[in-house]
Short mmCIF file of C-alpha atoms in Angstrom, two decimals:
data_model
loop_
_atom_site.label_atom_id
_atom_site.label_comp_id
_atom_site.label_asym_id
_atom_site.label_seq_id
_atom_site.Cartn_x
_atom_site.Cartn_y
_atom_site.Cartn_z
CA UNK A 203 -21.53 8.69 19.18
CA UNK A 204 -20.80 12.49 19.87
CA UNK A 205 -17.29 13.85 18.82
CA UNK A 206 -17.14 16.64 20.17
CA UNK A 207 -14.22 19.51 19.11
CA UNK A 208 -11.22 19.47 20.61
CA UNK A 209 -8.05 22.28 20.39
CA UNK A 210 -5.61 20.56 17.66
CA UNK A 211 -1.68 20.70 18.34
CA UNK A 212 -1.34 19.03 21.82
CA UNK A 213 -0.69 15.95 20.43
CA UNK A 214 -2.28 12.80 22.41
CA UNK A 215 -4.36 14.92 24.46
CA UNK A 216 -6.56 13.42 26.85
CA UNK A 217 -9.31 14.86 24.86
CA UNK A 218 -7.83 13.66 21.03
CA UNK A 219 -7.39 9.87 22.44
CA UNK A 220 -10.53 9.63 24.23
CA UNK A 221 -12.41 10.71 20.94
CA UNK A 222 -10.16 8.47 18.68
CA UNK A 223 -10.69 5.65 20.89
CA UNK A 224 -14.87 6.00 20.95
CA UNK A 225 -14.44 6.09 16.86
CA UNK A 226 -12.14 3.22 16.44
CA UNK A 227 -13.95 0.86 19.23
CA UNK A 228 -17.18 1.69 17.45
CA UNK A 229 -16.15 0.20 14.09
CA UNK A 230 -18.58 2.81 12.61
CA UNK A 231 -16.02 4.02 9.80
CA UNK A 232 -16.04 7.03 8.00
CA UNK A 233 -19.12 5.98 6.00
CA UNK A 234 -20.93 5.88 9.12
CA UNK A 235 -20.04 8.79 9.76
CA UNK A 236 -21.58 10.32 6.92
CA UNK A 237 -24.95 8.69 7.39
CA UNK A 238 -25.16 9.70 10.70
CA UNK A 239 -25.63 13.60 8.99
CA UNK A 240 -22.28 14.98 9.99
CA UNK A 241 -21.59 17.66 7.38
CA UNK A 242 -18.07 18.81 9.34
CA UNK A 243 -14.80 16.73 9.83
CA UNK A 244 -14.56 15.66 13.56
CA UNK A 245 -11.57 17.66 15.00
CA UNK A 246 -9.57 14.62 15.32
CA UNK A 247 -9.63 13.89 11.36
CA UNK A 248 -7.61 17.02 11.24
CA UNK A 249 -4.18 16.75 10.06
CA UNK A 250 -1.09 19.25 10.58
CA UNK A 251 -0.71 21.62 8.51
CA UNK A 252 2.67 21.07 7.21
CA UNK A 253 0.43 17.79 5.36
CA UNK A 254 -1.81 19.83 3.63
CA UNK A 255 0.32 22.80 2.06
CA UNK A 256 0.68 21.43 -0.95
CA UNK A 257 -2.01 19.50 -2.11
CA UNK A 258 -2.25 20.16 -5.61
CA UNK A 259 -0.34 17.89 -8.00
CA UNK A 260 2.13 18.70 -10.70
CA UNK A 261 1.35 21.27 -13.61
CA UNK A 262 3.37 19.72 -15.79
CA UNK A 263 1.04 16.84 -17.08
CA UNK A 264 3.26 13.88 -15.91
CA UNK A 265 2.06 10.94 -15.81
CA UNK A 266 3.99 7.63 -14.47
CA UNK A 267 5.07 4.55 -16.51
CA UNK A 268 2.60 2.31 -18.74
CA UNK A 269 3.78 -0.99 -19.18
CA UNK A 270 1.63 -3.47 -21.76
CA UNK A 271 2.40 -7.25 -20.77
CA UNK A 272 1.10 -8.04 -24.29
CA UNK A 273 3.79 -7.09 -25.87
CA UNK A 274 5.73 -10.09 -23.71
CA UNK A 275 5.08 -12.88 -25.97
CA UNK A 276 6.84 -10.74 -29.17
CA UNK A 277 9.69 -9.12 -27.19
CA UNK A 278 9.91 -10.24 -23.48
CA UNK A 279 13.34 -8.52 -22.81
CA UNK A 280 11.88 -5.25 -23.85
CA UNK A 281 9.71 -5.37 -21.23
CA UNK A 282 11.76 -6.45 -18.32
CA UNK A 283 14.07 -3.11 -19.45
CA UNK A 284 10.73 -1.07 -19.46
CA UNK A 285 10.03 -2.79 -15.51
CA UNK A 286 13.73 -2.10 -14.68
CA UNK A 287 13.24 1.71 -16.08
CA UNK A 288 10.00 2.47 -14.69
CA UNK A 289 10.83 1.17 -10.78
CA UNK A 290 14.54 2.98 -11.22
CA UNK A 291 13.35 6.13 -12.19
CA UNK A 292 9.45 6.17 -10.64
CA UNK A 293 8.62 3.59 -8.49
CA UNK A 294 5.53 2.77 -10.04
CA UNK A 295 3.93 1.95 -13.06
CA UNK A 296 0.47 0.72 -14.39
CA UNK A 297 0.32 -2.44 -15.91
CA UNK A 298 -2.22 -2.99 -18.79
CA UNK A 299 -3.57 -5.97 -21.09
CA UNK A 300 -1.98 -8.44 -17.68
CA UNK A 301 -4.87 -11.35 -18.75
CA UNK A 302 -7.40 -10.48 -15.90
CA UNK A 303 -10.90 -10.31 -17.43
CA UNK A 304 -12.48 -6.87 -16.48
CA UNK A 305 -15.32 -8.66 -15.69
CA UNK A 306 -13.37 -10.05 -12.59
CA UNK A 307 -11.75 -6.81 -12.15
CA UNK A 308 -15.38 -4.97 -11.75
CA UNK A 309 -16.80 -7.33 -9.82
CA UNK A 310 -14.11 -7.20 -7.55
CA UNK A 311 -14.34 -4.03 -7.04
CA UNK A 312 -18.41 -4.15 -6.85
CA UNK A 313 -18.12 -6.76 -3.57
CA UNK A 314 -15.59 -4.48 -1.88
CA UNK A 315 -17.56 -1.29 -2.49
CA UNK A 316 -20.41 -3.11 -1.27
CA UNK A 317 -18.98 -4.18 1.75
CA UNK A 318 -17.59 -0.62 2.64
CA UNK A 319 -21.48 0.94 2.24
CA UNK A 320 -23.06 -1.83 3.92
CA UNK A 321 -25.04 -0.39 6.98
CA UNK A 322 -23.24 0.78 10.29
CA UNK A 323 -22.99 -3.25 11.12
CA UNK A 324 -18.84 -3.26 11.39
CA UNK A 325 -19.00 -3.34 15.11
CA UNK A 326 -21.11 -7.05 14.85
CA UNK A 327 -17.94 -8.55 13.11
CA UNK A 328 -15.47 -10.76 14.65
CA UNK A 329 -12.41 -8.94 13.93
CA UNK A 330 -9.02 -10.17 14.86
CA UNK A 331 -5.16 -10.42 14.16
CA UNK A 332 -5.91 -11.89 10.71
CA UNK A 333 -9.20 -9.85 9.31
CA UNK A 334 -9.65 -6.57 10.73
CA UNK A 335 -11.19 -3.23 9.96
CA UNK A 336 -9.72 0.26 10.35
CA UNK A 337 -9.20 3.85 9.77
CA UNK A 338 -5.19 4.27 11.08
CA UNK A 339 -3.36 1.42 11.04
CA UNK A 340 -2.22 2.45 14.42
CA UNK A 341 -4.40 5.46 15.47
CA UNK A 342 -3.15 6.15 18.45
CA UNK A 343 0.19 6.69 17.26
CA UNK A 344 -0.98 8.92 14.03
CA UNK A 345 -0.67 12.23 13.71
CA UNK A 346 -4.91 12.37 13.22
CA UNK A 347 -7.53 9.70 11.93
CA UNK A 348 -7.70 9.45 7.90
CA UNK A 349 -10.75 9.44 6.02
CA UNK A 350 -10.70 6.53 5.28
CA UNK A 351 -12.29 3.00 5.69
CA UNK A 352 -10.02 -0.27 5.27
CA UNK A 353 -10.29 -3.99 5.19
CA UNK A 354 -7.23 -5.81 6.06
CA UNK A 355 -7.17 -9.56 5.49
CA UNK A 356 -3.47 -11.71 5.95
CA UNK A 357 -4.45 -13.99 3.43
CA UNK A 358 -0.99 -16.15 2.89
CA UNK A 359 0.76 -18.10 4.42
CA UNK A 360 -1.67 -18.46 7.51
CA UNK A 361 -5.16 -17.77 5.87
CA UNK A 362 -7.65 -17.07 8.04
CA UNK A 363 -11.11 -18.95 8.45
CA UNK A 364 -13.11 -18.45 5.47
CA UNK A 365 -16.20 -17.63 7.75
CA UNK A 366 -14.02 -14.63 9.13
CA UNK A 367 -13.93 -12.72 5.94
CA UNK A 368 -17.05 -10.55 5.47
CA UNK A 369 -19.25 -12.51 3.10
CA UNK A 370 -20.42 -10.03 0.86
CA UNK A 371 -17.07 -9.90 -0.48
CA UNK A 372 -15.25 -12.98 0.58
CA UNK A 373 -15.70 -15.04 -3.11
CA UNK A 374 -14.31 -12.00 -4.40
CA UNK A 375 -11.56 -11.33 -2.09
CA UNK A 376 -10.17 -14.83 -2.26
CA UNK A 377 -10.02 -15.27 -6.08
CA UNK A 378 -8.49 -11.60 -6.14
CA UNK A 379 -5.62 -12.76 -3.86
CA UNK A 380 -4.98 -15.46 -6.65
CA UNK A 381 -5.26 -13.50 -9.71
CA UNK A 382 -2.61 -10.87 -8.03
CA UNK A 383 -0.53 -14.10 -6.77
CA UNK A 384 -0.14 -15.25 -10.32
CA UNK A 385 0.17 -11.55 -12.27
CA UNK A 386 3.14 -11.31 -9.58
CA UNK A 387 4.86 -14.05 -10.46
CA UNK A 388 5.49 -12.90 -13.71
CA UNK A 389 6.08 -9.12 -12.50
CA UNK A 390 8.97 -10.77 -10.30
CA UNK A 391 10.32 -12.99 -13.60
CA UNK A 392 10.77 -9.91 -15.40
CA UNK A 393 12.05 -7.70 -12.57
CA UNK A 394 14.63 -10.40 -11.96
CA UNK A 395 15.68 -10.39 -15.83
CA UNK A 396 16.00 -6.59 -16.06
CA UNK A 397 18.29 -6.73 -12.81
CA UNK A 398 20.14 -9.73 -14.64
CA UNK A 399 19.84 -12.46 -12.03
CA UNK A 400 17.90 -15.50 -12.17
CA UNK A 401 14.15 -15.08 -13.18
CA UNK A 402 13.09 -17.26 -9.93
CA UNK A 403 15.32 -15.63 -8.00
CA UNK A 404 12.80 -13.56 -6.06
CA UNK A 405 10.65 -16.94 -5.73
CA UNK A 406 13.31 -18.37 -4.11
CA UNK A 407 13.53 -16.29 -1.59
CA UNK A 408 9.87 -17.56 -0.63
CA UNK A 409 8.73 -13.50 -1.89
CA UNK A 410 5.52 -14.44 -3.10
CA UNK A 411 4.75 -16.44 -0.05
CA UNK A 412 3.36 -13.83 2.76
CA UNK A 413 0.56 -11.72 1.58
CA UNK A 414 -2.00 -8.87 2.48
CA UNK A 415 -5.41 -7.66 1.10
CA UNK A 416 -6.50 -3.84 2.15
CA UNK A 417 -9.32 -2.62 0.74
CA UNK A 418 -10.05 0.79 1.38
CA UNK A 419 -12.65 2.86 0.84
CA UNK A 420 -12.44 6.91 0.61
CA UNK A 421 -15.94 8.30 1.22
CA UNK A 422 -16.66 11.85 0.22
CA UNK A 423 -15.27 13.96 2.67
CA UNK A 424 -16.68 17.38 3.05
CA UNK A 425 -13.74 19.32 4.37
CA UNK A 426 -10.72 17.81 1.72
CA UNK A 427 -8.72 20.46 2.64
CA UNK A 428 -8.29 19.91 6.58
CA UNK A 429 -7.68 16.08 5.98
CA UNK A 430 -6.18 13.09 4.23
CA UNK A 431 -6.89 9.76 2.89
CA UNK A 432 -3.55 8.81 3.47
CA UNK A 433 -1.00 10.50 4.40
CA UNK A 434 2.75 10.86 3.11
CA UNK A 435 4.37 7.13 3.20
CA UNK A 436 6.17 4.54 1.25
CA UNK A 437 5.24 0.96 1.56
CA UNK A 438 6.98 -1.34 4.13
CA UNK A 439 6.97 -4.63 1.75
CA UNK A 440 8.57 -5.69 -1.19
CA UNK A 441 5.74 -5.50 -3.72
CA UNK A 442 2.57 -3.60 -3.94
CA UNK A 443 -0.30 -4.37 -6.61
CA UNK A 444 -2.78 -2.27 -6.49
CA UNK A 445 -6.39 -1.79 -8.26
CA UNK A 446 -8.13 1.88 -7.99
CA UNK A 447 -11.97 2.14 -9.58
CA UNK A 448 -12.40 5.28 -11.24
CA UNK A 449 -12.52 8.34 -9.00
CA UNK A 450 -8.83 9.40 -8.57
CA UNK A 451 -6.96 10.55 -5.07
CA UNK A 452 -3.68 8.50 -5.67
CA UNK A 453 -0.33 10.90 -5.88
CA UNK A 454 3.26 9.76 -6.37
CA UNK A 455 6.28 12.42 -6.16
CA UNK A 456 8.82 12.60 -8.34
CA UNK A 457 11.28 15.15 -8.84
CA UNK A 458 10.03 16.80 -5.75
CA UNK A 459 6.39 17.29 -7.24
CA UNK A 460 3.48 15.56 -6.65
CA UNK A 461 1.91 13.96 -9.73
CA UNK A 462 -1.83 11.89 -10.27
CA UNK A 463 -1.93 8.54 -10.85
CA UNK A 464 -4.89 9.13 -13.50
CA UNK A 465 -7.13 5.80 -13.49
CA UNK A 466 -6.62 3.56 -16.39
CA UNK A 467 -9.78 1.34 -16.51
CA UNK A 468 -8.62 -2.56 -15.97
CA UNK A 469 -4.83 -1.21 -15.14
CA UNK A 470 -2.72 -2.99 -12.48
CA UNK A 471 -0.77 -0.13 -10.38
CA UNK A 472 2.94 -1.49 -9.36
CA UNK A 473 4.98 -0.36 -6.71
CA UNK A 474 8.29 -1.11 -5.12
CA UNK A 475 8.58 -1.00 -1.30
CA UNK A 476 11.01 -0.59 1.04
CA UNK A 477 12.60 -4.52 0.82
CA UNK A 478 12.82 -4.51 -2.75
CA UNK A 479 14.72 -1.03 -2.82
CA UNK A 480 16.93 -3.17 -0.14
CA UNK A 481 17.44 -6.14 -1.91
CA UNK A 482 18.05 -4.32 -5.41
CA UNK A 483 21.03 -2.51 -3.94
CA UNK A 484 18.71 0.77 -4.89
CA UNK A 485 18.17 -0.24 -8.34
CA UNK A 486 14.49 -0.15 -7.61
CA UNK A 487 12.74 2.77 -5.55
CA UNK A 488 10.96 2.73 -2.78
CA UNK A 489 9.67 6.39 -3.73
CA UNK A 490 6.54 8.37 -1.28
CA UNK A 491 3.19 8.59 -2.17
CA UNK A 492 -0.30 9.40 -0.71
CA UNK A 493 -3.94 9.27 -1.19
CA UNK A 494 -5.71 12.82 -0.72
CA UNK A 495 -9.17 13.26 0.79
CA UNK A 496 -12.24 12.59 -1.44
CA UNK A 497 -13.99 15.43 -2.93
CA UNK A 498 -16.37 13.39 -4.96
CA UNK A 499 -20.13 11.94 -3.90
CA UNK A 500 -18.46 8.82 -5.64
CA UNK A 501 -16.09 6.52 -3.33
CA UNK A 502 -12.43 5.78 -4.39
CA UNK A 503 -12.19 1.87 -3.61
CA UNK A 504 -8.96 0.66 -3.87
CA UNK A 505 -7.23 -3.18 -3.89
CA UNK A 506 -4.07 -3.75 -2.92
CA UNK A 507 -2.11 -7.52 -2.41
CA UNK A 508 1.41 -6.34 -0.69
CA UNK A 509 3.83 -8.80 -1.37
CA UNK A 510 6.57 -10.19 1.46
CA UNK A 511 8.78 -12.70 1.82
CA UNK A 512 7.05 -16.00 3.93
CA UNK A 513 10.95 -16.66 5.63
CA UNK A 514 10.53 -15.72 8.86
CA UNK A 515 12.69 -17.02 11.12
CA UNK A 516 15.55 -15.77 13.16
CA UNK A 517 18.22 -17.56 10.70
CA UNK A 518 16.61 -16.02 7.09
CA UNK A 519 18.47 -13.06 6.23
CA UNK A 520 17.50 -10.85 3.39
CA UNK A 521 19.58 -8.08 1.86
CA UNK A 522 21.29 -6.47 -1.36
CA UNK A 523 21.23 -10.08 -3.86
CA UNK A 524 24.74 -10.77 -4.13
CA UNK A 525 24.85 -11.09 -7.95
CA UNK A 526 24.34 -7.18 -8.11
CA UNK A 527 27.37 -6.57 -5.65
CA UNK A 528 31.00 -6.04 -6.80
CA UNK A 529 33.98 -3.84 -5.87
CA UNK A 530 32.35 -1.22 -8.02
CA UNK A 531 28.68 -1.62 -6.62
CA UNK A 532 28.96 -2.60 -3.04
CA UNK A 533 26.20 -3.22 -0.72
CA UNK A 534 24.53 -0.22 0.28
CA UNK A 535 22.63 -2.30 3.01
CA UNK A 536 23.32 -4.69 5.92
CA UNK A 537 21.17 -8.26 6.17
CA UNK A 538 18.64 -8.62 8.74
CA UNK A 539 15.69 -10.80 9.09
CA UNK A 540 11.93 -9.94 8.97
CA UNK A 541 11.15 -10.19 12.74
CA UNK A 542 13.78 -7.56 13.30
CA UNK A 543 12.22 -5.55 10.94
CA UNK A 544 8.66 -6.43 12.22
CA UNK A 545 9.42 -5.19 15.77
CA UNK A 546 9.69 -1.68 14.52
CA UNK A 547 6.90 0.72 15.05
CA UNK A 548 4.93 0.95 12.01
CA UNK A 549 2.30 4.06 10.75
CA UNK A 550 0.31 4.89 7.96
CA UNK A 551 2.96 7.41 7.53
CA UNK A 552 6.57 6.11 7.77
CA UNK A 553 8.87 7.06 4.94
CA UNK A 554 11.69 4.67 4.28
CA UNK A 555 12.02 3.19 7.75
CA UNK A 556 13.02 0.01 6.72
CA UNK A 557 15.46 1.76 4.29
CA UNK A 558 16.90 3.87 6.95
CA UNK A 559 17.23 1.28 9.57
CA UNK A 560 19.22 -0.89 7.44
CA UNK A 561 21.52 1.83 5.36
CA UNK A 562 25.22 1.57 5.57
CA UNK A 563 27.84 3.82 4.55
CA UNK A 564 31.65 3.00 4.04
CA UNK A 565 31.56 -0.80 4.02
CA UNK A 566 31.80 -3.20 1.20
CA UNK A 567 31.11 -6.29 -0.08
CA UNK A 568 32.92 -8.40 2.80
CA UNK A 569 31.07 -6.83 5.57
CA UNK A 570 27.21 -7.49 4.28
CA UNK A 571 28.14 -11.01 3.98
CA UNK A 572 28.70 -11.45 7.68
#
């Protein structure tokens, strides 16, 4: 396929869209790409400029939050503080010593890498609502194509047919969904204690229920500077666990800077999204992040299982929990339900639309419970 360059900053030109829509039909990826001998970014993996002024992270050797889930069994309330701390204050932490064998952990990265360098073959899968493979989740309304590749799988409630998954990595992917389903539930136990509610409160509200896999891939990119991985977002969910391999890329802000989540071999990354800033009455963050553009021959493969609640209907509401409201803490947040919040346009680079859509001001306790 020839990309050929096209003048960036009239957005959605004919030009742009015809050349994103060639790349995503083809299914070709970013690693394909690459072996087809392009040594220059295609002018539509270009992003603004505003995205790439400050690349570099924080001087000030900060790192986020390490949380050791060994330490549980001798002092379990310690830990649900340390949880309440690190998601008030960062967002995000790495969980170590969580009781997933590292054998499991590098083979599961192994399948997915393998997947993501298998020959330009993407275009002869079946892809579909349920297992699909991408660069933008929606490209065409993206400010320019990140270099990227991504899996997506919807692997709870509705799994898809196991034949659908890619096989080279579908034993894998499966038993990964499980491992993160179980190292969740305790994650919500102990986010439920330090909030001082009901450890199965979270449960109850069916939050472990809905589920997504993305695997993505960040190939070396030979231009870092003109492009992104992925751009400036937070996550639209409740939960995110995610698993990086070694090569690094991830960056969280905090206190206005930008800092590197340094890999921690075995380590679990945590993050809150927007619904769990929601229903925490802002106890928890929902705090940006990105993924910059590989500089390394070595790929950055990445695991995440985001975390929703499986409630769908027009009747389930979700909101602030009402055992954190009182005339001193009011809801910050109205109720809605998950299709509402489904039927709003969604990017690889939304900040806090979930958050904003829902925000309140001047109302108490009275008027979120109607």
């Amino acid at each position: 396929m020839a990309i050929v360059s096209a003048p960036f900053g009239k957005e959605y030109c004919d030009e742009w869209v015809k050349q994103a829509k060639e790349y995503d039909q083809s299914k070709m990826g970013v690693k394909g790409l690459l072996d087809s001998g392009v040594t220059t970014i295609p002018s539509i993996f270009t992003h603004p400029s505003e995205d790439l002024n400050d690349l570099k992270p924080s001087s000030r050797n900060l790192e986020i939050p390490i949380i050791d889930l060994s330490m549980m069994i001798n002092d379990r309330l310690k830990i649900a503080h340390q949880i309440k701390e690190s998601f008030s204050s960062w967002g995000f932490f790495q969980v170590i010593n969580h009781g997933i064998p590292i054998q499991v952990i590098e083979e599961t990265i192994k399948a997915f890498k393998c997947f993501h360098e298998e020959p330009m073959i993407k275009d002869r899968y079946v892809w579909d609502e349920k297992v699909s493979y991408y660069s933008n989740f929606n490209i065409f309304k993206s400010k320019a194509v990140n270099w990227k590749d991504s899996l997506r799988v919807l692997t709870s409630p509705n799994p898809p047919e196991k034949e659908t998954i890619p096989n080279v990595c579908r034993k894998e992917l499966m038993a990964w969904d499980e491992y993160m389903k179980s190292l969740c539930e305790t994650l919500m136990e102990l986010m439920c204690e330090g909030l001082g509610v009901s450890s199965n409160r979270l449960k109850e509200l069916s939050c472990l229920q809905m589920r997504k896999l993305l695997c993505h891939s960040y190939p070396y990119c030979p231009q870092p500077d003109l492009t992104m991985g992925l751009p400036t977002h937070t996550d639209r969910g409740l939960l995110t666990l995610l698993l990086q391999n070694e090569v690094s890329g991830l960056q969280v802000k905090y206190d206005d800077e930008w800092v590197e989540v340094k890999p921690i071999p075995g380590a679990i990354i945590v993050n809150v999204g927007d619904l769990l800033q929601i229903i925490s009455n802002d106890q928890f963050k929902s705090v940006e992040h990105r993924v910059l553009a590989n500089p390394y021959k070595e790929p950055r493969i990445s695991v995440a299982v985001i975390f929703n609640p499986g409630k769908c209907d027009e009747s389930d509401y979700y909101g602030p929990l009402p055992e954190l409201l009182s005339q001193e803490n009011p809801g910050l947040y109205r109720n809605f339900t998950i299709p509402e919040i489904l039927g709003h346009e969604q990017t690889d680079n939304c900040v806090k639309i979930i958050v904003d859509l829902c925000k309140i001001s001047g109302q108490g306790i009275e008027e979120i419970a109607n």
